[in-house]
Coordinates of C-alpha atoms in Angstrom, one line a residue:
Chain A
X1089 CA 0.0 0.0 0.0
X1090 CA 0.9 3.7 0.0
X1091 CA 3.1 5.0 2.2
X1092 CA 3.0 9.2 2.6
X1093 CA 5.6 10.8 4.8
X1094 CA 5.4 14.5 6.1
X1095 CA 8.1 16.7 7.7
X1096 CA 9.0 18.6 10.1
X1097 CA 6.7 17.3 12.4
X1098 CA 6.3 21.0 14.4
X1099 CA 7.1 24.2 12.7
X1100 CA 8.0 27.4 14.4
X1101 CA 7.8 30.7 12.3
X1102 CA 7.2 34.6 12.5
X1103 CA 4.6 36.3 11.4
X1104 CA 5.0 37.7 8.2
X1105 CA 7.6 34.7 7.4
X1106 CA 7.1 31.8 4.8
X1107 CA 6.5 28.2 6.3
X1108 CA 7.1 25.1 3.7
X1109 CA 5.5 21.4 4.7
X1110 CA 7.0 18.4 2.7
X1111 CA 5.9 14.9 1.8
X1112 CA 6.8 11.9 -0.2
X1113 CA 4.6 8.8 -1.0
X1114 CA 5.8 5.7 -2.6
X1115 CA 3.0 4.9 -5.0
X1116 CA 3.0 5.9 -8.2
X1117 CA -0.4 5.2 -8.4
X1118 CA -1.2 7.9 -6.2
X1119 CA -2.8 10.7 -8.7
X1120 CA -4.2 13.2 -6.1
X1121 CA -2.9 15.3 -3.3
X1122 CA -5.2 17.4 -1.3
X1123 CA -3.9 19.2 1.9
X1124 CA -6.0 20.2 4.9
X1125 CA -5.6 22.0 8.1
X1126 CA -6.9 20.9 11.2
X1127 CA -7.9 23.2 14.4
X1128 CA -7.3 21.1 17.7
X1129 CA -10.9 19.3 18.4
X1130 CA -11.9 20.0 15.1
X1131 CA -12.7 18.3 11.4
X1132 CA -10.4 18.8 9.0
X1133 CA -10.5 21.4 6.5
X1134 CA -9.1 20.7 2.7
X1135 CA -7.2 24.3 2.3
X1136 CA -5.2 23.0 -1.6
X1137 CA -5.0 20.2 -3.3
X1138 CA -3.3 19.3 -7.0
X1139 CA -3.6 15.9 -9.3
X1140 CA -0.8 14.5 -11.1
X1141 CA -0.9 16.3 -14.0
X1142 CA 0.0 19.7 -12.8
X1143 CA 2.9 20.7 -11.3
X1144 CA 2.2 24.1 -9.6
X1145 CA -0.9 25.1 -7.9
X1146 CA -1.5 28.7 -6.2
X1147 CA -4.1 29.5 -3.9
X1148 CA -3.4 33.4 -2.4
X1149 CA -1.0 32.7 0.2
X1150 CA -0.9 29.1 -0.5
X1151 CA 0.7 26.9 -3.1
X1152 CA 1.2 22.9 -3.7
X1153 CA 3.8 21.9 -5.7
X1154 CA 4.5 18.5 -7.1
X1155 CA 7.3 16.2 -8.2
X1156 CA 6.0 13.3 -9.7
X1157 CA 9.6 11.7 -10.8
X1158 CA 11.0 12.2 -7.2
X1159 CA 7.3 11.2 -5.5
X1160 CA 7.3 14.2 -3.2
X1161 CA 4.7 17.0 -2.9
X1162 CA 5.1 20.4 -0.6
X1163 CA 3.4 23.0 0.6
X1164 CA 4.0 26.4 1.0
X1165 CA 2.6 29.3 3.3
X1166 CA 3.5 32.8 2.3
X1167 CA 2.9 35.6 4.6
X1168 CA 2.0 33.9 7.5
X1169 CA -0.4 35.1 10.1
X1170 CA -1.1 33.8 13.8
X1171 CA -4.4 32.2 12.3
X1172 CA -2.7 30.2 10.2
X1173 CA -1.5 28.1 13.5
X1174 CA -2.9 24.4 13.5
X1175 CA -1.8 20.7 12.5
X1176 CA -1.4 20.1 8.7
X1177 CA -2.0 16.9 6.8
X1178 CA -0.8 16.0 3.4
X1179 CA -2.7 12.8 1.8
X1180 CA -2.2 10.6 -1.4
X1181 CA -5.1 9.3 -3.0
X1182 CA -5.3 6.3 -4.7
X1183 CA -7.1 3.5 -5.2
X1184 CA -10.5 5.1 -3.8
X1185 CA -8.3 5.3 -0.8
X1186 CA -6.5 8.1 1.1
X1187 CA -3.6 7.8 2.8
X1188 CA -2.7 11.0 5.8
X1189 CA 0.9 12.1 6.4
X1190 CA 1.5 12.2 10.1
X1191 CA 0.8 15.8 10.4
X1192 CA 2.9 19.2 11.1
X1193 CA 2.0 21.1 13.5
X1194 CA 2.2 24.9 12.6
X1195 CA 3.0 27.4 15.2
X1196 CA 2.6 31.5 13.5
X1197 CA 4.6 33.4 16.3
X1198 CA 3.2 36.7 16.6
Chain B
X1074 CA -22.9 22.7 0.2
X1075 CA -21.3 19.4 0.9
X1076 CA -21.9 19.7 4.7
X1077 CA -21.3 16.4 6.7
X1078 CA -22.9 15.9 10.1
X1079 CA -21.9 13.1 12.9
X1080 CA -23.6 12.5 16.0
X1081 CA -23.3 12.6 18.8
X1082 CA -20.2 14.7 19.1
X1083 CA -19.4 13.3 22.4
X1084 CA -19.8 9.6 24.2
X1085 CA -18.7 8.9 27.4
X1086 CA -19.9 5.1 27.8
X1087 CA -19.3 2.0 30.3
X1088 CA -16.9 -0.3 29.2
X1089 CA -19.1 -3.2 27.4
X1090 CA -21.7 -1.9 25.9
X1091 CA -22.1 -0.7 22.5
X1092 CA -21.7 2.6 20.5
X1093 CA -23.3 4.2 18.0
X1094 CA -22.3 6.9 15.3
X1095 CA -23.9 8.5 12.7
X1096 CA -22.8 10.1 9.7
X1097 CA -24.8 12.0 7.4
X1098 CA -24.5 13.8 3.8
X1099 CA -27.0 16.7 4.3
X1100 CA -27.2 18.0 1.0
X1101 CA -25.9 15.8 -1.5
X1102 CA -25.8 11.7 -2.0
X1103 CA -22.7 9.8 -1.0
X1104 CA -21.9 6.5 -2.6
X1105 CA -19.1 6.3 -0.5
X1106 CA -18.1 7.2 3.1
X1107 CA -14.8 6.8 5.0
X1108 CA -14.5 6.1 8.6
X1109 CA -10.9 7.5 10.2
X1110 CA -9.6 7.0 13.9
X1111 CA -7.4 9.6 15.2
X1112 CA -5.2 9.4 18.3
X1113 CA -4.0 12.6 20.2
X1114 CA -1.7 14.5 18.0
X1115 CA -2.0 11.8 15.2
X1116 CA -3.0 11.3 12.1
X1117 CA -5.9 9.9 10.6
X1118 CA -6.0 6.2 10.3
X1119 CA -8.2 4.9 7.6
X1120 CA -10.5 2.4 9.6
X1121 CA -13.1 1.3 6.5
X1122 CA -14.7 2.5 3.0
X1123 CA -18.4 2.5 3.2
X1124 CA -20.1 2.2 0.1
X1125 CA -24.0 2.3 0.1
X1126 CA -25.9 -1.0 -0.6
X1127 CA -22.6 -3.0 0.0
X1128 CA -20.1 -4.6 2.4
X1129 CA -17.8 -1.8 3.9
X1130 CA -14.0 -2.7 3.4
X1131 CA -12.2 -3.0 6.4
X1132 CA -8.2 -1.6 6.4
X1133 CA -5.5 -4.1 7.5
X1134 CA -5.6 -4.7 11.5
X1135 CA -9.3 -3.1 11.9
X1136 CA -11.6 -5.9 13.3
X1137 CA -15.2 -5.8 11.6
X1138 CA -16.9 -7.7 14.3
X1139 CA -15.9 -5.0 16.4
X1140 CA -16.8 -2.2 14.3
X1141 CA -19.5 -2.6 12.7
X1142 CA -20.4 -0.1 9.8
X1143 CA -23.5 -0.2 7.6
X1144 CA -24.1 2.4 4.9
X1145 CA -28.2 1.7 4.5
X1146 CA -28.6 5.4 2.3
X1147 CA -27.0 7.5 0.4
X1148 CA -26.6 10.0 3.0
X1149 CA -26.7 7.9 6.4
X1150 CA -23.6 5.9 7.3
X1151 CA -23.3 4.3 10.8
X1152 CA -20.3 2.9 12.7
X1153 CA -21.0 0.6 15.6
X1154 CA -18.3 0.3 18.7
X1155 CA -19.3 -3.1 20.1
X1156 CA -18.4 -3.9 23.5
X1157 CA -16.2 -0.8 24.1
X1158 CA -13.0 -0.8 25.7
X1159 CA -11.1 2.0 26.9
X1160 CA -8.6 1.5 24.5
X1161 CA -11.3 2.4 21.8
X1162 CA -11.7 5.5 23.4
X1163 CA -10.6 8.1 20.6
X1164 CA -11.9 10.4 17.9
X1165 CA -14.0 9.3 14.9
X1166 CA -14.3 10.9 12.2
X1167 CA -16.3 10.6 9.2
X1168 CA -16.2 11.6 5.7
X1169 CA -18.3 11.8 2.3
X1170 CA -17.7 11.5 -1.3
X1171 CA -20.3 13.4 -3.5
X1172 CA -21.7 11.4 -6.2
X1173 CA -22.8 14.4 -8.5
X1174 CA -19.7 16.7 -8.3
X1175 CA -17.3 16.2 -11.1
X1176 CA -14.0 15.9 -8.8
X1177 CA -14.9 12.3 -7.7
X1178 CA -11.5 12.0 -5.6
X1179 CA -13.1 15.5 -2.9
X1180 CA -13.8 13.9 0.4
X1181 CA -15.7 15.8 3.0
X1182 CA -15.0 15.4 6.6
X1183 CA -18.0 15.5 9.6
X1184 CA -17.2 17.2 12.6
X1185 CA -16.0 14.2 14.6
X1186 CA -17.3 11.8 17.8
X1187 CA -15.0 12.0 20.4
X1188 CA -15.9 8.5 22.3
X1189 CA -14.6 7.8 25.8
X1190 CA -14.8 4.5 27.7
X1191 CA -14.8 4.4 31.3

């Protein structure tokens, strides 16, 4: 089965500064990547997400970018603001399945 | 759209008896559901697909006679804690696949149970 990893596992930043969240999966099967934040106690909330046929995706502040060849996906934060603080999750889909990174947790210093 | 509700948001049961969530599509049909497990400051663990009309399919490790899920509608999906233990005690969480929509891979996520065995 798929196997998605995620680093860092916490992420410390200043507001105003960029954060970047990395993962690799080992399927090449895997042809979707959504991302979603999650507030402690809460659902999770699909903020960006890109299939396997683009490389690039913006959203505002946010972007997704993915490397098919090396099997690893990122995201990136710009501009970051204290609200932006919670756990992220990257996930591979394949196979009607979805497979979860083990989450970042994001930490927007004010 | 695509709003997901589970209920109850909280349990707090004996240890033994038998738990209840429910999972609902309010406002469009879901021909599949997902049931997830997640531990304090995990991930989510994939527990079973749901697919209405059919068998769920259970994820390596996850014991169906213990979790019972039935997916009777395509917008009601239940998953059954039998015989609780502490160690079940955790946070469920549900989520949806619209049927209609044209990105078939968008899941939708309920609010959660949070289930605690005494």
């Amino acid at each position: 089965g798929e196997n998605v990893e995620q680093h860092p596992s916490t992420l410390s930043v200043q507001e105003g500064d960029s954060a970047v969240i990395k993962c690799t999966y080992s399927d090449s099967a895997s042809n979707y990547f959504p991302w979603y934040k999650q507030e402690l106690g809460k659902r999770p909330q699909l903020i960006i997400d890109i299939r396997s046929n683009v490389g690039e995706k913006k959203d505002q502040r946010i972007a997704v970018t993915l490397n098919k060849t090396a099997k690893h996906f990122s995201l990136h934060i710009t501009e970051t603001q204290p609200e932006d603080s919670a756990v992220y999750f990257c996930a591979a889909y394949n196979f009607n399945k979805f497979y979860f990174g083990s989450g970042t947790k994001l930490n927007v210093k004010p | 759209g695509a709003v997901v509700s589970q209920h109850p948001s909280w349990v707090i049961c004996k240890s033994g008896t038998s738990v209840k969530i429910e999972c609902r599509s309010l406002d469009f049909q879901a021909t599949t559901m997902f049931w997830y497990r997640q531990f304090p400051k995990q991930s989510l663990m994939l527990m079973a697909t749901s697919n209405e009309g059919s068998k769920a399919t259970y994820e390596q490790g996850v014991e169906k006679d213990k979790f019972l899920i039935n997916h009777a509608s395509l917008t009601l999906s239940t998953l059954t804690v039998t015989s609780a233990h502490p160690e079940d005690s955790s946070f469920y969480i549900c989520s949806a696949r619209d049927r209609d929509r044209g990105v078939q891979e968008t899941q939708y996520f309920g609010p959660g149970t949070r289930l605690l065995v005494l």
